[in-house]
Amino acid sequence: MDLRRTMLFMPGNNPGMLQNGGVFGADAIILDLEDAVAPQEKDAARLLVAQALQTVDYGDSEKVVRINTLDTFGRQDIKAIVPCRPDALLVPKVESPEDIKEAARLVAAYEQPGQTPVKLIALLETPCGIAEAYRIARADKRVVALAFGAEDYTTSLGAKRTKEGTEIFSARTMVVNSAAAAGVQSIDTPFTDVNDQDGLIADTELAKRLGFKGKLAINPRQIDDIHKVFNPTEQDIVWAERVIKAIRKAEAEGSGVASLDGKMVDAPIVARAERILYLAQLLGLAGGGLL
Amino acid sequence: MNQVINAIGRNLPEYIDGYGKVRPFAGAFATAPDMPRQAPKVKQIFPGEQKLVADLETVFKRIPITDGMTLGFHHHLRNGDGVVNMVLAVAAKLGLKNLNIALSSVFPVHAPIVEHVKAGVVTGLDTNYMSGPVAQAVSRGLFPRPVILRTHGGRARAIECGQLKIDVAFIAAPTADDYGNLNGVNGPAACGSLGYAMPDAQYADHVVAVTDNLVPYPLSPVSIPQTRVDYVVKVDCIGDPKGIVSGTTKITRDPVGLKIAQTTAKVIRAAGLIKDGFSFQTGAGGASLAAAYYVRQMMEESGVTGSFALGGITGYMVEMLEKGLFRTIIDVQGFDLDAIRSLATNPNHLEVGADFYASPFNLGAAVNKLDAVVLGATEIDTGFNVNVVTGSDGVIMGGSGGHSDAAAGAKVTIVVANLLRGRLPIIMDSVLTATTPGETVDVLVTERGIAVNPHRPDLYEKFQAAGLPLKSAEELKALAEKIAGRPESITTRDKVVAVVEYRDGTVIDVVRQVD
């Protein structure tokens, strides 16, 4: 299970930012070649990001590169970036399974012998992309997550973007459902007002309740708050430990059915408890006794 | 020339021309006072006598000011100060020579001092901080005598102990009455606290108030009283408000600065200091304010009421006072309009002198009561010695100010710095100019990890338990050099251009001439 509570965008044409990308503690750093970079700077940014991938220590952060769409600079990006061993590519404006298949084909063509396969994360930011979410998630085994981009999406819809996000509610649930059905992660759209901490926390809490596993971030200041929301709470951890203990006890007693507080502990509950404990251990929030 | 090595291993001349015999730094608390307090001659004034004089020239003639005297000034008007240049212009006009200027901090606005040095009007400078053309001229060897760099507390101590004997103190007074009562909270050039001028007023042989806002007697409130002021001079303008205060002081938006600030707040919490009675000092820079922002969040979350905030006071600290997060502000210098307003109106906002703030040789400086202080650095070495005097090119660009004082006094002293400043690592084997000794620095916070001074294993354990990203100073240095390479050391000439005194008057280092 890869941890992607936060995926932080960093402009691919800013050497200072690229150098410091690893210090903020984001689970993933997205070195951006798309929206953050003006067309006349695309080639310079591509070179810079390629160099950064090979020389900068990003610590524990996953190295993701947002390439351009395949009909603009995306093919040149893949050719230059894939041999530099990023962990994953974020493919923007994916609208169909074919987009992902084509990206995957190009990635395979430029991977070096012995290189860890480069993963793909599909960024869904158009009504077509949302409608095709499940098929996109299943298009290639390299796909590990669906990410949602609400700004372009609402522009296509002709809807007004609001902080409450009612206009993107159905798209969010669609992304979460499609990702879960395909067995990949779902990553929520960024919260764009970097000065509204309370708004960010509320929006992240909603995303977590809907089932998202992480959130895109556009400013390092957002990371801690997003992590706090996605981290299991002490209450969660205590509950999960009790579930696992109950199931172990039932197994030891030869009973096929466990119960906790008068309720049956079935497989989905066990799976949820295991995920909480896994996360808790990964984040150093709990000991490793039960898993 | 005979050399002597001080307690932090700096090689110093035993005797420096124009300065005298060097007393080497022996440890932060190793040198005790062995002198009585100095006092100016007792004077009197008769009923009916006037202190108000027509102009500065008249003051010069009445005192009289003569060649070789030491003139004292304070820096609350900062880069908007008009008084130093005004007074020195009169000195030049009257043909005075060989004056010593004791100005608590020097800013770019004081550039005319350079011309006065070239003309021989000024030959000595005694200050706690300097930047701009004067600092550059000092570094290039323009001054005939080495400049003495002190700390804010060290200057107050030197004045009180008679080592810095001020013949005439000129006090830039935003408001005054004709009998010499002064304050800094009213008038067009209001600057807030007059804390750095207080030792000058107390111990100088003559005290001259220079004001552009003369009000009827008696002025209220009074910062510096009539009992210590010889003359009052009314001028058109003592300073430019734009250079004196900023409208607001703002938290940095730099993500690396914010990361460091946030980690700093975590360090303070992990040290167990976020509890009732907490006391705190931080600077007015964007990154320091950001640290205050995160500390404030923690105080609010924990429902903590602090005892006092200290140092250069900003609107942010005032807001914390007004929201009940601190009971008191102790103010030696205000930085913005809110600080001035608060000092004028809030009885829990105390105006204190530099001696009360930070002198090491009295019966209680406020820095001694600090829980945590957050300080900057231009360089720090693996022994935690800090340089805040010279930049990467060896040129003077600052000074201790209250750095060494607060570091010595606080329970936990935190130095914050970007591990890479531009392309240069900030951490090295040995700083170019030692300002604050490593024994008084407990923690270094960078964006790539935290180093704890080995003399604080207690803090190390607490930070480890809190899951903070700990590294040794050597590891951080290696990390910086891996990214940016190892900088070449700077070549300096032999000539000593500044003597860096520790707060107790011993010499912690010298600055040598650069080309």
Coordinates of N, CA and C in Angstrom, one line a residue, chain B residues 34-112:
Chain B
D34 N 34.3 43.4 38.3 CA 35.2 43.8 39.4 C 35.4 45.3 39.5
M35 N 34.3 46.0 39.2 CA 34.5 47.4 39.2 C 33.2 48.0 39.8
P36 N 33.3 49.3 40.4 CA 32.1 49.9 40.8 C 31.3 50.5 39.7
R37 N 30.1 50.8 39.9 CA 29.3 51.5 38.9 C 29.8 52.9 38.7
Q38 N 29.9 53.4 37.5 CA 30.3 54.7 37.2 C 29.2 55.7 37.3
A39 N 29.5 56.9 37.7 CA 28.4 57.9 37.7 C 28.9 59.2 37.2
P40 N 28.0 59.9 36.5 CA 28.4 61.3 36.0 C 28.4 62.3 37.1
K41 N 29.1 63.3 36.9 CA 29.2 64.4 37.9 C 27.8 64.9 38.3
V42 N 27.6 65.2 39.6 CA 26.3 65.7 40.0 C 26.2 67.2 39.6
K43 N 25.0 67.5 39.0 CA 24.8 68.9 38.5 C 23.5 69.4 39.1
Q44 N 23.3 70.7 38.9 CA 22.1 71.3 39.4 C 21.5 72.3 38.4
I45 N 20.3 72.7 38.6 CA 19.7 73.7 37.8 C 18.9 74.6 38.7
F46 N 18.9 75.9 38.5 CA 18.2 76.8 39.4 C 16.9 77.1 38.9
P47 N 16.0 77.5 39.8 CA 14.6 77.9 39.4 C 14.7 79.0 38.3
G48 N 13.9 78.9 37.3 CA 13.9 80.0 36.3 C 14.9 79.7 35.1
E49 N 15.8 78.8 35.3 CA 16.8 78.5 34.3 C 16.1 77.8 33.1
Q50 N 16.5 78.1 31.9 CA 15.9 77.4 30.7 C 16.8 76.3 30.2
K51 N 16.2 75.3 29.7 CA 17.0 74.2 29.0 C 16.9 74.3 27.5
L52 N 15.8 75.0 27.0 CA 15.6 75.1 25.6 C 16.6 76.0 25.0
V53 N 17.3 75.5 24.0 CA 18.3 76.3 23.3 C 17.9 76.4 21.8
A54 N 18.4 77.5 21.1 CA 17.9 77.8 19.8 C 18.3 76.7 18.8
D55 N 19.5 76.2 18.9 CA 19.9 75.2 17.8 C 21.0 74.4 18.4
L56 N 21.4 73.4 17.6 CA 22.4 72.4 18.0 C 23.8 73.1 18.2
E57 N 24.1 74.1 17.3 CA 25.4 74.8 17.4 C 25.6 75.4 18.7
T58 N 24.5 76.0 19.2 CA 24.6 76.6 20.5 C 24.9 75.6 21.6
V59 N 24.3 74.4 21.5 CA 24.5 73.3 22.5 C 26.0 73.0 22.4
F60 N 26.5 72.8 21.2 CA 27.9 72.4 21.1 C 28.8 73.4 21.8
K61 N 28.5 74.7 21.7 CA 29.3 75.8 22.3 C 29.1 75.8 23.8
R62 N 27.9 75.6 24.2 CA 27.6 75.7 25.7 C 28.3 74.6 26.5
I63 N 28.3 73.4 25.9 CA 28.7 72.3 26.8 C 30.2 72.4 27.2
P64 N 31.2 72.8 26.6 CA 31.3 72.7 25.1 C 31.8 71.3 24.7
I65 N 31.4 71.0 23.4 CA 31.9 69.8 22.8 C 33.3 70.0 22.2
T66 N 34.2 69.2 22.5 CA 35.6 69.4 22.0 C 36.1 68.2 21.3
D67 N 37.3 68.3 20.7 CA 37.9 67.3 19.9 C 38.1 66.0 20.8
G68 N 37.9 64.9 20.2 CA 38.1 63.6 20.9 C 37.0 63.1 21.8
M69 N 36.0 63.9 21.9 CA 34.9 63.4 22.8 C 34.1 62.2 22.2
T70 N 33.4 61.6 23.1 CA 32.5 60.5 22.7 C 31.0 61.0 22.7
L71 N 30.4 60.9 21.5 CA 29.0 61.3 21.4 C 28.1 60.1 21.3
G72 N 27.1 60.0 22.2 CA 26.2 58.9 22.2 C 24.9 59.1 21.4
F73 N 24.5 58.1 20.8 CA 23.2 58.1 20.0 C 22.5 56.8 20.1
H74 N 21.2 56.8 19.9 CA 20.4 55.5 19.9 C 19.8 55.3 18.6
H75 N 19.3 54.1 18.3 CA 18.9 53.8 17.0 C 17.4 53.5 16.8
H76 N 16.6 54.0 17.7 CA 15.1 53.7 17.6 C 14.5 54.3 16.3
L77 N 15.1 55.3 15.8 CA 14.6 55.9 14.5 C 15.1 55.1 13.3
R78 N 15.9 54.1 13.6 CA 16.4 53.2 12.5 C 16.8 53.9 11.2
N79 N 16.3 53.3 10.1 CA 16.7 53.9 8.8 C 16.0 55.2 8.5
G80 N 15.3 55.7 9.4 CA 14.6 57.0 9.2 C 15.3 58.1 10.1
D81 N 16.4 57.8 10.7 CA 17.0 58.7 11.7 C 17.6 59.9 11.0
G82 N 17.3 61.1 11.6 CA 17.9 62.3 11.0 C 18.9 63.0 12.0
V83 N 18.9 62.5 13.3 CA 19.6 63.2 14.3 C 21.1 63.0 14.2
V84 N 21.6 61.8 14.0 CA 23.0 61.5 13.9 C 23.7 62.4 12.9
N85 N 23.0 62.4 11.7 CA 23.6 63.2 10.6 C 23.6 64.7 10.9
M86 N 22.5 65.1 11.5 CA 22.4 66.5 11.9 C 23.5 67.0 12.8
V87 N 23.7 66.2 13.9 CA 24.6 66.5 14.9 C 26.1 66.5 14.3
L88 N 26.4 65.5 13.5 CA 27.7 65.4 12.9 C 28.0 66.5 11.9
A89 N 26.9 66.9 11.3 CA 27.1 68.1 10.3 C 27.5 69.3 11.1
V90 N 27.0 69.5 12.3 CA 27.3 70.6 13.1 C 28.8 70.5 13.6
A91 N 29.1 69.3 14.0 CA 30.5 69.0 14.4 C 31.5 69.3 13.3
A92 N 31.1 68.9 12.1 CA 32.0 69.2 11.0 C 32.1 70.7 10.7
K93 N 31.0 71.3 10.8 CA 31.0 72.8 10.5 C 31.9 73.5 11.5
L94 N 31.8 73.0 12.8 CA 32.6 73.7 13.8 C 34.1 73.3 13.8
G95 N 34.4 72.4 12.9 CA 35.8 72.0 12.8 C 36.3 71.0 13.8
L96 N 35.4 70.3 14.4 CA 35.8 69.3 15.5 C 36.5 68.1 14.8
K97 N 37.4 67.5 15.5 CA 38.1 66.3 15.0 C 38.1 65.2 16.0
N98 N 38.3 64.0 15.5 CA 38.7 62.8 16.3 C 37.5 62.4 17.3
L99 N 36.3 62.6 16.8 CA 35.2 62.2 17.7 C 34.9 60.7 17.6
N100 N 34.4 60.2 18.8 CA 34.1 58.8 18.8 C 32.5 58.8 18.9
I101 N 32.0 57.9 18.0 CA 30.5 57.9 17.9 C 30.0 56.6 18.6
A102 N 29.2 56.7 19.6 CA 28.7 55.5 20.3 C 27.2 55.5 19.9
L103 N 26.9 54.8 18.8 CA 25.5 54.7 18.2 C 25.1 53.3 18.3
S104 N 24.0 53.0 19.0 CA 23.7 51.6 19.3 C 23.5 50.7 18.0
S105 N 23.0 51.3 16.9 CA 23.0 50.6 15.7 C 23.1 51.5 14.5
V106 N 23.8 51.1 13.5 CA 24.1 52.0 12.3 C 23.3 51.4 11.1
F107 N 22.6 52.3 10.4 CA 21.8 51.9 9.2 C 22.3 52.6 8.0
P108 N 21.8 52.2 6.8 CA 22.2 52.9 5.6 C 22.1 54.4 5.6
V109 N 21.0 54.8 6.3 CA 20.8 56.3 6.4 C 22.0 57.0 7.0
H110 N 22.8 56.3 7.7 CA 24.0 57.0 8.4 C 25.2 57.0 7.5
A111 N 25.0 56.9 6.2 CA 26.1 56.9 5.2 C 27.0 58.1 5.4
P112 N 26.5 59.3 5.7 CA 27.4 60.5 5.8 C 28.6 60.3 6.8

